[in-house]
PDB file of C-alpha atoms in Angstrom:
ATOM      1  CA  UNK A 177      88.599  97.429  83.650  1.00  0.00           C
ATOM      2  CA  UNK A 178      91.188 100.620  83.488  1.00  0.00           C
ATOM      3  CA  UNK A 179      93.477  98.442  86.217  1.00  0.00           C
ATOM      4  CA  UNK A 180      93.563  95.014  83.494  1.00  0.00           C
ATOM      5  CA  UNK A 181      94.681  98.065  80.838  1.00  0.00           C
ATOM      6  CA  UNK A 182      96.940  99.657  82.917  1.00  0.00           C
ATOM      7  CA  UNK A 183      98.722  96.703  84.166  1.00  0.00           C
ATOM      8  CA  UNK A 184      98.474  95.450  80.253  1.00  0.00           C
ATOM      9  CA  UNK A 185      99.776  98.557  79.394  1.00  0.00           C
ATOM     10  CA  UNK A 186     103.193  98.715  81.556  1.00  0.00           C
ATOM     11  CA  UNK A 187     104.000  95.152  80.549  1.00  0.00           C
ATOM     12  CA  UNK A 188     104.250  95.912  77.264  1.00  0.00           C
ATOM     13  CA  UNK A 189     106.624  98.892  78.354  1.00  0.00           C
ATOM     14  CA  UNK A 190     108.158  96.313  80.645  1.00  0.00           C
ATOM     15  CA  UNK A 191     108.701  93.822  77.725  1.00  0.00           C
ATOM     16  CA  UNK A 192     109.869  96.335  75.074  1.00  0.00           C
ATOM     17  CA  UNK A 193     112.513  97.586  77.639  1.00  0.00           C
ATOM     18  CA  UNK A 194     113.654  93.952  78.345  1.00  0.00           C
ATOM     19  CA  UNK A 195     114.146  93.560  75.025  1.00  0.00           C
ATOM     20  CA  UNK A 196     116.223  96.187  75.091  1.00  0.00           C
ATOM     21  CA  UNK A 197     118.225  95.543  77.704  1.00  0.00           C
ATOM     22  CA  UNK A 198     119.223  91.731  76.744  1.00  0.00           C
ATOM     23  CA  UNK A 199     120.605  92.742  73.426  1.00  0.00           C
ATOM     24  CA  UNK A 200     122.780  95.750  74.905  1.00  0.00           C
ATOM     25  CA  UNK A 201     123.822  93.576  77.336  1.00  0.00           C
ATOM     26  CA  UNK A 202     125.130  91.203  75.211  1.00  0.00           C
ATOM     27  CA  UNK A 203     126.277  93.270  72.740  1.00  0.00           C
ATOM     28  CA  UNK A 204     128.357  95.042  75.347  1.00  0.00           C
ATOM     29  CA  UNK A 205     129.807  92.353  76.906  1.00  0.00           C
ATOM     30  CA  UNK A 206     130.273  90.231  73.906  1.00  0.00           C
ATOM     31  CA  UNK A 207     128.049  87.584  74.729  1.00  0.00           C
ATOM     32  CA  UNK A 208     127.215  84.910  72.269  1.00  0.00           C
ATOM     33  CA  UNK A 209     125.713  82.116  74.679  1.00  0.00           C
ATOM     34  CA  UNK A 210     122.498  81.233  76.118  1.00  0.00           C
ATOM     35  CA  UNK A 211     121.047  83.197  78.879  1.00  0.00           C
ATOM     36  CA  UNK A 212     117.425  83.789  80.250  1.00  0.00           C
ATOM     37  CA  UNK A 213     117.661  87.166  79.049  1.00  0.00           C
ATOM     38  CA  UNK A 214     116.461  85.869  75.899  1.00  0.00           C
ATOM     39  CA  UNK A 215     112.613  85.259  77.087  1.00  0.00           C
ATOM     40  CA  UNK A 216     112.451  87.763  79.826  1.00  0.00           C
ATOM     41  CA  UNK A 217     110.591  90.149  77.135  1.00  0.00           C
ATOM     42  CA  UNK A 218     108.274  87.224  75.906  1.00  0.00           C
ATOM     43  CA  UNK A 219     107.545  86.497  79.065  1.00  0.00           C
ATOM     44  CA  UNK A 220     106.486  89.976  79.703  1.00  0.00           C
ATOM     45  CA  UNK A 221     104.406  90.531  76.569  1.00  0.00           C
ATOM     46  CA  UNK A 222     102.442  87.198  76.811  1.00  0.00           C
ATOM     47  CA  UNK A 223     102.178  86.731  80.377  1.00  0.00           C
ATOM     48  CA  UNK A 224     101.497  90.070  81.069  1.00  0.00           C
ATOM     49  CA  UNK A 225     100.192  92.542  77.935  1.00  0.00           C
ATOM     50  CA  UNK A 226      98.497  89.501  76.571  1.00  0.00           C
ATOM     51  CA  UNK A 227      96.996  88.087  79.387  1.00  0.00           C
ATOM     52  CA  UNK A 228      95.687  91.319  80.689  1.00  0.00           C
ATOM     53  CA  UNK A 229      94.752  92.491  77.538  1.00  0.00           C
ATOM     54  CA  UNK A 230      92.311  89.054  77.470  1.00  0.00           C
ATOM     55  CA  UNK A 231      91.181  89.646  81.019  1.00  0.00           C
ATOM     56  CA  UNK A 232      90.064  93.313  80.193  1.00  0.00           C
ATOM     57  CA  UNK A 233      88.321  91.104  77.321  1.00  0.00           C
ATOM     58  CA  UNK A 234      86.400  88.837  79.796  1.00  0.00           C
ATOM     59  CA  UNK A 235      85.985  91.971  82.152  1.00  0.00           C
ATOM     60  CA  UNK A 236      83.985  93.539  79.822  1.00  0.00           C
ATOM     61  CA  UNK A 237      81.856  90.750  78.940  1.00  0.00           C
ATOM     62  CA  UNK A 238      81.200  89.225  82.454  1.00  0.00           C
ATOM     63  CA  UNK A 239      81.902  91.856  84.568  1.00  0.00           C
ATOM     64  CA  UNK A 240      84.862  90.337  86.429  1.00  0.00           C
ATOM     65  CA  UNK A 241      86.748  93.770  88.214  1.00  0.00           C
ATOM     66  CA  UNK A 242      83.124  93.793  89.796  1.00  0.00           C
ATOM     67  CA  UNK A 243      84.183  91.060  92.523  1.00  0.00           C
ATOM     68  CA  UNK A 244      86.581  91.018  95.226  1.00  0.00           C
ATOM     69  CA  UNK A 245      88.052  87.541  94.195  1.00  0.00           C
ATOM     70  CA  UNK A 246      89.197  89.625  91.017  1.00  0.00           C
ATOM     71  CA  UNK A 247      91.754  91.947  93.251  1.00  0.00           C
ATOM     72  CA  UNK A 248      92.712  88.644  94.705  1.00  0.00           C
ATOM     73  CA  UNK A 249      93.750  87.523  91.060  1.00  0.00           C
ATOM     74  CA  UNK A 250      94.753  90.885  90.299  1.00  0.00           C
ATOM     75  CA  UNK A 251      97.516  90.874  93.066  1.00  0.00           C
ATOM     76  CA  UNK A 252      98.608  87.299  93.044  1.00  0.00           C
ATOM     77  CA  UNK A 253      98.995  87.361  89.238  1.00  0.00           C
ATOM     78  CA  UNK A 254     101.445  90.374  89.446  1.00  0.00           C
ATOM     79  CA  UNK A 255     102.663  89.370  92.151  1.00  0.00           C
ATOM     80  CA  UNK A 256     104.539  86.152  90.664  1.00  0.00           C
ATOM     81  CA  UNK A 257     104.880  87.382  87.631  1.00  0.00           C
ATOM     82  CA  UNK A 258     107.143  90.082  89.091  1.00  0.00           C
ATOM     83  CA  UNK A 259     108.718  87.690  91.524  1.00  0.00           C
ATOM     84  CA  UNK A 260     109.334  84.787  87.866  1.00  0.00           C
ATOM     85  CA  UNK A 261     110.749  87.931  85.733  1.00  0.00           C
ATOM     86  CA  UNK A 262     113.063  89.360  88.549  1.00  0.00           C
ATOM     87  CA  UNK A 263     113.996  85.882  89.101  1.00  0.00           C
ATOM     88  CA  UNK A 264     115.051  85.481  85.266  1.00  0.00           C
ATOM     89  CA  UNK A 265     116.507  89.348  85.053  1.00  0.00           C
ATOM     90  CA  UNK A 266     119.112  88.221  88.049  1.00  0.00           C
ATOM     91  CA  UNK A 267     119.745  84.709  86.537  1.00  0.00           C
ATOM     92  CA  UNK A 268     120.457  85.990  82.821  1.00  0.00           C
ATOM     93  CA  UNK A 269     122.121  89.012  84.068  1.00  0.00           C
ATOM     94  CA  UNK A 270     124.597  87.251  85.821  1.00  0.00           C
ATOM     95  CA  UNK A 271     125.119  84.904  83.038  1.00  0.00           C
ATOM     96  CA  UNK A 272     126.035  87.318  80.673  1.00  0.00           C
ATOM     97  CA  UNK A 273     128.478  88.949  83.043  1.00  0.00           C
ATOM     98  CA  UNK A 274     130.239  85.183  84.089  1.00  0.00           C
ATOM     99  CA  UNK A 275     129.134  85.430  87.475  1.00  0.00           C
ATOM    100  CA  UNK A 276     127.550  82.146  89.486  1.00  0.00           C
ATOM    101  CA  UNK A 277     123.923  81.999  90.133  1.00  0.00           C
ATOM    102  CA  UNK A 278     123.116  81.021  93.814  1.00  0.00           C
ATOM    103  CA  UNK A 279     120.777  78.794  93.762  1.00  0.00           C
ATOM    104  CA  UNK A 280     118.088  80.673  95.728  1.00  0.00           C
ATOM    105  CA  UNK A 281     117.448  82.336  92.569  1.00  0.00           C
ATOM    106  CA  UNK A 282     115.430  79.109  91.332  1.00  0.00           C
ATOM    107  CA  UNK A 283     113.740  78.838  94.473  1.00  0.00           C
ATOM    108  CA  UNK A 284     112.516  82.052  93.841  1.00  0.00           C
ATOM    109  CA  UNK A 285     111.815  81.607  90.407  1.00  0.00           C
ATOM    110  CA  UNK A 286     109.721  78.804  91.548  1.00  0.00           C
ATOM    111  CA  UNK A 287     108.011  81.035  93.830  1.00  0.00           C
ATOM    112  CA  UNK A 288     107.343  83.144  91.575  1.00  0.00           C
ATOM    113  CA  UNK A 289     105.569  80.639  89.767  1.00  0.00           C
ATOM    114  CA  UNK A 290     103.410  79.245  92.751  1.00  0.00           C
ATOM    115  CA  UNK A 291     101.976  82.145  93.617  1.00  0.00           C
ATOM    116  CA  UNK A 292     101.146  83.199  89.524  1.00  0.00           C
ATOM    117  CA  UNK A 293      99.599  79.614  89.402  1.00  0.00           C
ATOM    118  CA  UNK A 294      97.434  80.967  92.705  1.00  0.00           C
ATOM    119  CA  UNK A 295      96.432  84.041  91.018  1.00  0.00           C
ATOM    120  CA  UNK A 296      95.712  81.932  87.820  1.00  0.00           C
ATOM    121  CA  UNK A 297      93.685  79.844  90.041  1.00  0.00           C
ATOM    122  CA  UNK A 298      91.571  82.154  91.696  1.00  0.00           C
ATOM    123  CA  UNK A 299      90.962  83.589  88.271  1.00  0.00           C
ATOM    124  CA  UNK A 300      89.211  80.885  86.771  1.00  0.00           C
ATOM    125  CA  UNK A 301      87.268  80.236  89.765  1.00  0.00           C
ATOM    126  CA  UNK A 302      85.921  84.553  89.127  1.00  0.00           C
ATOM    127  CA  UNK A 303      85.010  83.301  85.419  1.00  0.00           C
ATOM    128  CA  UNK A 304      83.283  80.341  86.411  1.00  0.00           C
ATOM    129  CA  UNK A 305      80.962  81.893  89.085  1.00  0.00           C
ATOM    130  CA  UNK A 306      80.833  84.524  86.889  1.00  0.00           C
ATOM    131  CA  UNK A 307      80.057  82.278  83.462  1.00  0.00           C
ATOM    132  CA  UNK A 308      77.460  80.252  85.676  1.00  0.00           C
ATOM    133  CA  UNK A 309      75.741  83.273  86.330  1.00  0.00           C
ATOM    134  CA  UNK A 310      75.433  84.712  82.593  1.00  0.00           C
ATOM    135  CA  UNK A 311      73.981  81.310  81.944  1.00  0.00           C
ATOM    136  CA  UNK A 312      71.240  81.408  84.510  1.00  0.00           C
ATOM    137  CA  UNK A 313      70.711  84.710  83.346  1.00  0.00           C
ATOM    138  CA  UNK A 314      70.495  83.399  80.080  1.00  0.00           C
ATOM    139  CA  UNK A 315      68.073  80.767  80.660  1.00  0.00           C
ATOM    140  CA  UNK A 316      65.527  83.049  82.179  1.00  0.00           C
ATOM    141  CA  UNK A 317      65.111  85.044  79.239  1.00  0.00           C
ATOM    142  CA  UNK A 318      64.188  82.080  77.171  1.00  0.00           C
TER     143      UNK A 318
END
């Protein structure tokens, strides 16, 4: 459970600092347009302190961190969620300053997103052996 807080708790750094960064950025270089910048923090605080704040949720109740297909998740999940936000940091940066964006950056954006979808995927196959279980359980006692 204390790695679904940690992680939970450095995105919310993460996303606070983001937040930060986009609006000196743009202040500084007198940028009024639109740029990816903009959701790199939300991305942040609801794909990362969120989600991992509801995992430590479901940890707790079904004992998830228990089971080796949860570091799976774990790594996967940050994983592509570092490769999606790095993707957006370069691609908004770049913006602001009126540089191009090669076009690998999408590819890696998209990546990114693959291998969060994996970790996403291996997630919900944890809860649902995990779910099926508590019900057995469940129905035993009655």
């Amino acid at each position: 459970m204390r790695k679904a807080y940690n992680a939970a708790h450095v995105y919310m750094i993460l996303g606070v600092v983001s937040g930060l960064y986009y609006r000196e950025l743009t202040k500084a270089n007198d940028f009024h347009g639109e740029t990816q910048l903009g959701v790199v923090h939300t991305h942040l605080l609801a794909l990362g302190m969120l989600a991992f704040l509801i995992v430590l949720a479901l940890d707790k109740q079904f004992g998830l961190s228990g089971d080796r297909l949860f570091t799976h998740f774990f790594r996967f999940y940050n994983a592509g969620l570092a490769i999606t936000v790095a993707a957006m940091l370069f691609r908004g940066t770049q913006t602001v300053l009126g540089h191009d964006v090669p076009e690998a950056v999408s590819l890696m954006a998209g990546l990114g997103h693959i291998v969060l979808t994996v970790g996403l995927v291996q997630l919900f196959i944890l809860l649902g052996k995990r779910l099926k279980a508590s019900e057995a359980a469940d129905s035993e006692k009655a």
